[in-house]
Short mmCIF file of C-alpha atoms in Angstrom, two decimals:
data_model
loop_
_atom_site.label_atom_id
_atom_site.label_comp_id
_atom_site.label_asym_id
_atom_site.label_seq_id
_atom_site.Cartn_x
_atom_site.Cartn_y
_atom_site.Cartn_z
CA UNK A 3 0.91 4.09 12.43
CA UNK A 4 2.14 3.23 8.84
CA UNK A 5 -0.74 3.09 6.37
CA UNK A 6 -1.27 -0.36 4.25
CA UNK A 7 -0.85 0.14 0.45
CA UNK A 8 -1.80 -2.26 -2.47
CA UNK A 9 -1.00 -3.50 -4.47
CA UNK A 10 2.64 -3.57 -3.95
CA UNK A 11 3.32 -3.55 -7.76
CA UNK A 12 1.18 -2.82 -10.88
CA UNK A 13 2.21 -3.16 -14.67
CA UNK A 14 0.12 -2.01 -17.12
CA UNK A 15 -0.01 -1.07 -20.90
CA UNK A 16 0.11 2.21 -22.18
CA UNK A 17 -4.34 3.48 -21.72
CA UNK A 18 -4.57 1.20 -19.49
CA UNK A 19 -6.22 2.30 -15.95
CA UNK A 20 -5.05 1.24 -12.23
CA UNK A 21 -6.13 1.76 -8.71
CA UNK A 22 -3.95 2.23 -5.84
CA UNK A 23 -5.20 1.92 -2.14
CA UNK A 24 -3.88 2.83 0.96
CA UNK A 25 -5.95 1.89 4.48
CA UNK A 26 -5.42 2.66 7.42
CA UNK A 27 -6.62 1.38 11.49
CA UNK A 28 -6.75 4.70 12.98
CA UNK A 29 -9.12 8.07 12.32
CA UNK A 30 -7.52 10.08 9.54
CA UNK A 31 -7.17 13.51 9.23
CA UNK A 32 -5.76 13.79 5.67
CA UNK A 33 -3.89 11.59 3.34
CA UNK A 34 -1.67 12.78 0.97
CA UNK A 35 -0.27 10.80 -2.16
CA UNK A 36 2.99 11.36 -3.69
CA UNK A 37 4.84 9.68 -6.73
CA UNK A 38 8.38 9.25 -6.50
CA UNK A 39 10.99 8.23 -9.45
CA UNK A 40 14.06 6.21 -9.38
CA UNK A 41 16.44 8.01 -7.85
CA UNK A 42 14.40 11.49 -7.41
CA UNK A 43 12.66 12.83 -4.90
CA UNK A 44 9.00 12.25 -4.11
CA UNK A 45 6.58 14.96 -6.12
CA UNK A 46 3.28 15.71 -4.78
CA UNK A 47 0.18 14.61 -6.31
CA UNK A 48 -2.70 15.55 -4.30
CA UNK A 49 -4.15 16.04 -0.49
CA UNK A 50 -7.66 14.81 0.55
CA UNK A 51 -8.64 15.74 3.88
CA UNK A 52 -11.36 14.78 6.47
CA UNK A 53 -14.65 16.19 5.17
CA UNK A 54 -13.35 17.18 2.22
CA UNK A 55 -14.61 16.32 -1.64
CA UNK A 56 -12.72 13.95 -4.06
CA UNK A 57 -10.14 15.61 -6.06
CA UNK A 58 -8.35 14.78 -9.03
CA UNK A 59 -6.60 16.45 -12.28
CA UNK A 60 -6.52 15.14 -15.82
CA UNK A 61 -6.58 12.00 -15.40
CA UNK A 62 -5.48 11.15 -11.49
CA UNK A 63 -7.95 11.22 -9.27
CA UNK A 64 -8.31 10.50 -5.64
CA UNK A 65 -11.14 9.37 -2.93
CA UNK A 66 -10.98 9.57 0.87
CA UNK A 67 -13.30 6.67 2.30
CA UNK A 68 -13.57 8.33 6.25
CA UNK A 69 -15.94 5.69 7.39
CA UNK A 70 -13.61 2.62 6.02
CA UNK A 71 -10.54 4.96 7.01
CA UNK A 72 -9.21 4.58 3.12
CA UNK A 73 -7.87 6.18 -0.07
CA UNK A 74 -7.91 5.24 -3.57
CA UNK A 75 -5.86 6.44 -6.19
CA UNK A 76 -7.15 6.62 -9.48
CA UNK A 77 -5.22 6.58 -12.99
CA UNK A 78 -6.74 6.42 -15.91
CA UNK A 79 -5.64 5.96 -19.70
CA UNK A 80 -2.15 5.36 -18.38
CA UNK A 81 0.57 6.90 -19.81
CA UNK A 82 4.75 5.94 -20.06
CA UNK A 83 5.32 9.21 -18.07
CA UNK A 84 2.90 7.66 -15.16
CA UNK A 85 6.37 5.00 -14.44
CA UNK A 86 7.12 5.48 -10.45
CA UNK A 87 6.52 4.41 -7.15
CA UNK A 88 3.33 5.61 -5.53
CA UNK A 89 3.10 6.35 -2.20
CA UNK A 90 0.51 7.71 0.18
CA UNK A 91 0.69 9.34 3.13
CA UNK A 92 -0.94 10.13 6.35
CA UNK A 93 -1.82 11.78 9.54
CA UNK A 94 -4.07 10.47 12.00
CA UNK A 95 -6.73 12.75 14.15
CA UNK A 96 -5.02 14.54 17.07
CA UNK A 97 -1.74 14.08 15.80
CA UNK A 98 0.90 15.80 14.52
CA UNK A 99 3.11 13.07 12.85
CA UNK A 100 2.80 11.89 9.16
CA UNK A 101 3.79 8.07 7.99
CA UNK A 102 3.98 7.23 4.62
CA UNK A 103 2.84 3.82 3.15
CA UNK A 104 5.43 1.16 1.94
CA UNK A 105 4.47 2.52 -1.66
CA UNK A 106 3.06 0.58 -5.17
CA UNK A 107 5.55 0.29 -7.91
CA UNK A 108 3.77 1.02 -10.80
CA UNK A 109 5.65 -0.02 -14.63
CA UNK A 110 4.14 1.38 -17.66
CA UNK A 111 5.12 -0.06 -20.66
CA UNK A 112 3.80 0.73 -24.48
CA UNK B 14 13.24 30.18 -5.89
CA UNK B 15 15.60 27.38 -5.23
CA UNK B 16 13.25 25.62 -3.04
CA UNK B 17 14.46 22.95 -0.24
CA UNK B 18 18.24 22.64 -1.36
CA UNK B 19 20.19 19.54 0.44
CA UNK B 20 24.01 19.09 1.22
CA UNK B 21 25.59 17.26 0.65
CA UNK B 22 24.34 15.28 -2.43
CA UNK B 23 26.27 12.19 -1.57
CA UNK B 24 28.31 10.76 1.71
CA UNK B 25 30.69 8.12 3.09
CA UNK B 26 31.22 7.63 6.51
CA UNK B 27 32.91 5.77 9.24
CA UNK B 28 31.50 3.81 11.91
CA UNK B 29 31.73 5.72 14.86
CA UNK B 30 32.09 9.23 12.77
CA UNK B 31 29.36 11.85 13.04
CA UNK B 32 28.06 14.82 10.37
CA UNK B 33 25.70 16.82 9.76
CA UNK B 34 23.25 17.23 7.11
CA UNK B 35 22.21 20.33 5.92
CA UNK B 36 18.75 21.36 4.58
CA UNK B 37 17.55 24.75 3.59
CA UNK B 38 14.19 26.44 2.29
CA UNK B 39 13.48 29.68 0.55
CA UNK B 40 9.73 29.36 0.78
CA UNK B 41 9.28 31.00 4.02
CA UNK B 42 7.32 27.47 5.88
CA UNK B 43 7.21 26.74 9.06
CA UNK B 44 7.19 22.91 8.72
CA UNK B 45 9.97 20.78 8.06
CA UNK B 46 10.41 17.12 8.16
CA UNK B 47 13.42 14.56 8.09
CA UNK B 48 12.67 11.42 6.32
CA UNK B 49 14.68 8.61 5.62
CA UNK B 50 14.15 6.02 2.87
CA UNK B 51 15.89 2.85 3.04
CA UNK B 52 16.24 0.84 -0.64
CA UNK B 53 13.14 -0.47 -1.73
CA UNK B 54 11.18 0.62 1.07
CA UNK B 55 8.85 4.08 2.07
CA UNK B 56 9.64 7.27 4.07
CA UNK B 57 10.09 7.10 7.72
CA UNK B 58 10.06 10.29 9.39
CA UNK B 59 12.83 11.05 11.84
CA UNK B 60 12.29 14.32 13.21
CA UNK B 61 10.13 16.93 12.12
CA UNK B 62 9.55 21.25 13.12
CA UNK B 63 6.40 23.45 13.38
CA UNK B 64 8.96 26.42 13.44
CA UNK B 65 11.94 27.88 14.83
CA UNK B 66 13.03 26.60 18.11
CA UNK B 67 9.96 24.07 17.92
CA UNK B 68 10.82 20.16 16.70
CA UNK B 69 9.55 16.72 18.00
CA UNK B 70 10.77 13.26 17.28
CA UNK B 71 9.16 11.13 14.63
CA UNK B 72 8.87 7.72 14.41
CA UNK B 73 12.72 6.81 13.68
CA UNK B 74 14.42 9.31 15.80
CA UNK B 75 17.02 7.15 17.33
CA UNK B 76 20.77 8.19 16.94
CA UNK B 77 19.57 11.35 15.23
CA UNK B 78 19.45 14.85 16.53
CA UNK B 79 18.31 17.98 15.17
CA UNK B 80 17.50 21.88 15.71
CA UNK B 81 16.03 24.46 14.24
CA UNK B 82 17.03 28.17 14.78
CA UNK B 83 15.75 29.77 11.86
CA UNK B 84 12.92 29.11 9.23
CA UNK B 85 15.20 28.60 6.30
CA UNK B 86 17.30 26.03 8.47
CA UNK B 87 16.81 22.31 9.80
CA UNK B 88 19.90 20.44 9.69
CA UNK B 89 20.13 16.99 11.03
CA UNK B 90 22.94 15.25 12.93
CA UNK B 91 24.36 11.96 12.95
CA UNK B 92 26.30 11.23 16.12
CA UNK B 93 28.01 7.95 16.18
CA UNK B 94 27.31 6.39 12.39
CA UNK B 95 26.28 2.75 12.05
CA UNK B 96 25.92 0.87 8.98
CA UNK B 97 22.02 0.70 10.04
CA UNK B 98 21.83 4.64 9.28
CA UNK B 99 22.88 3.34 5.09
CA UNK B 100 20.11 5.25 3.77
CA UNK B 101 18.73 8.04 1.46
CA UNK B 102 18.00 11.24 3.51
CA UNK B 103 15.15 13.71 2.07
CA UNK B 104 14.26 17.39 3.92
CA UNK B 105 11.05 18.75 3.26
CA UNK B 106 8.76 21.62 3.60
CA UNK B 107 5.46 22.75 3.99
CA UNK B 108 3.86 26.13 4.49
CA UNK B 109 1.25 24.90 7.77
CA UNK B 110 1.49 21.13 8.53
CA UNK B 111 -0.11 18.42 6.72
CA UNK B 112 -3.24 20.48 5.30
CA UNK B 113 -0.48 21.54 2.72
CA UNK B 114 1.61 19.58 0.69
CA UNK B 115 5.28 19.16 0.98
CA UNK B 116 8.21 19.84 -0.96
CA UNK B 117 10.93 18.09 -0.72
CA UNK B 118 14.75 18.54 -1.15
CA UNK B 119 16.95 15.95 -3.89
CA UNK B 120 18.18 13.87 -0.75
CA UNK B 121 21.61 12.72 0.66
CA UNK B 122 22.91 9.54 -0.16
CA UNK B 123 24.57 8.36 2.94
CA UNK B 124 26.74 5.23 3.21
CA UNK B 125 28.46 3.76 6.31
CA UNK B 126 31.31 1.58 6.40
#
């Protein structure tokens, strides 16, 4: 079942910080979250699975809620080069198949 | 390594006229996915392997058909175009399911007229 994301679009100003989240009704397994371009393909960000800790890298950052089912993306001090659609995705307990969220189009702009 | 390399890059077809497109990996993964991305919108997966000989539908696998005879190789076929299959295509690949991330290919623009 296709995970909920929001918000569907985020502006914000160069140092600025956003968070993106993406819920789901089922029991997760892991959830992955990708940022895509316009016109590229989507780039991998960073995986969080079931019983596994938060992770992050400079300044993204990501938390796996297993009780609420839910992920939160975290940028901070937002740079231009942060400009893309965000999208997570995610497979459910016991199965094999992987849906992706509707995304969060997020504009930075100096 | 070239990665997952897609062809071709862009497409115009026919109602009613079928191809194939063709999606290759140099990484060695068992795993490879079909997705389709429609403007504006997210990912839907169409088809998707655990290995050679080995594929299952996904959750958009209607008027689609694939195979998979090697590990390099996953094309996917259209049979029968319809303007509802107007869409950006993207392979991907990952080394052992969804505990690993995946890598995708630069996508097929397909338009049907």
């Amino acid at each position: 079942q296709q995970p909920v994301q929001s918000p569907q679009a985020v502006i914000l100003r160069e140092g600025e910080d956003a968070v993106i989240n993406c819920s789901s009704s089922k029991a997760l397994y892991s959830v992955h979250w990708y940022r895509q371009k316009h016109g590229e393909a989507p780039v991998f960000l960073m995986i969080l699975l079931k019983g596994g800790e938060q992770k992050g890298h400079e300044k993204i950052s990501a938390s796996f809620n297993e009780k609420k089912q839910q992920s939160s993306l975290y940028l901070t001090a937002s740079q231009l080069s942060y400009s893309g659609t965000y999208f997570c995705g995610t497979e459910e307990e016991n199965f094999n198949k992987f849906y992706f969220g509707s995304g969060t189009k997020l504009n930075v702009k100096p | 390594n070239a990665g997952v390399t897609q062809t071709p890059k862009f497409r115009i077809l026919k109602i009613g006229q079928s191809m194939t497109l063709q999606c290759t990996q140099d990484m060695n993964h068992n795993y490879m996915y079909w997705y389709r991305q429609d403007p504006g919108m997210g990912l839907k997966l169409i088809y998707y392997s655990v290995g050679a000989g080995i594929t299952d539908k996904g959750e958009v696998p209607n008027g689609y058909n694939v195979s998979r005879s090697t590990t390099e190789d996953f094309p996917l076929r259209l049979e029968l175009a319809a303007p509802s299959q107007t869409s950006v295509y993207f392979c991907a690949s990952s080394y052992a399911g969804t505990i690993n991330e995946q890598f995708f290919g630069p996508g097929t623009r397909l338009t049907v007229l």
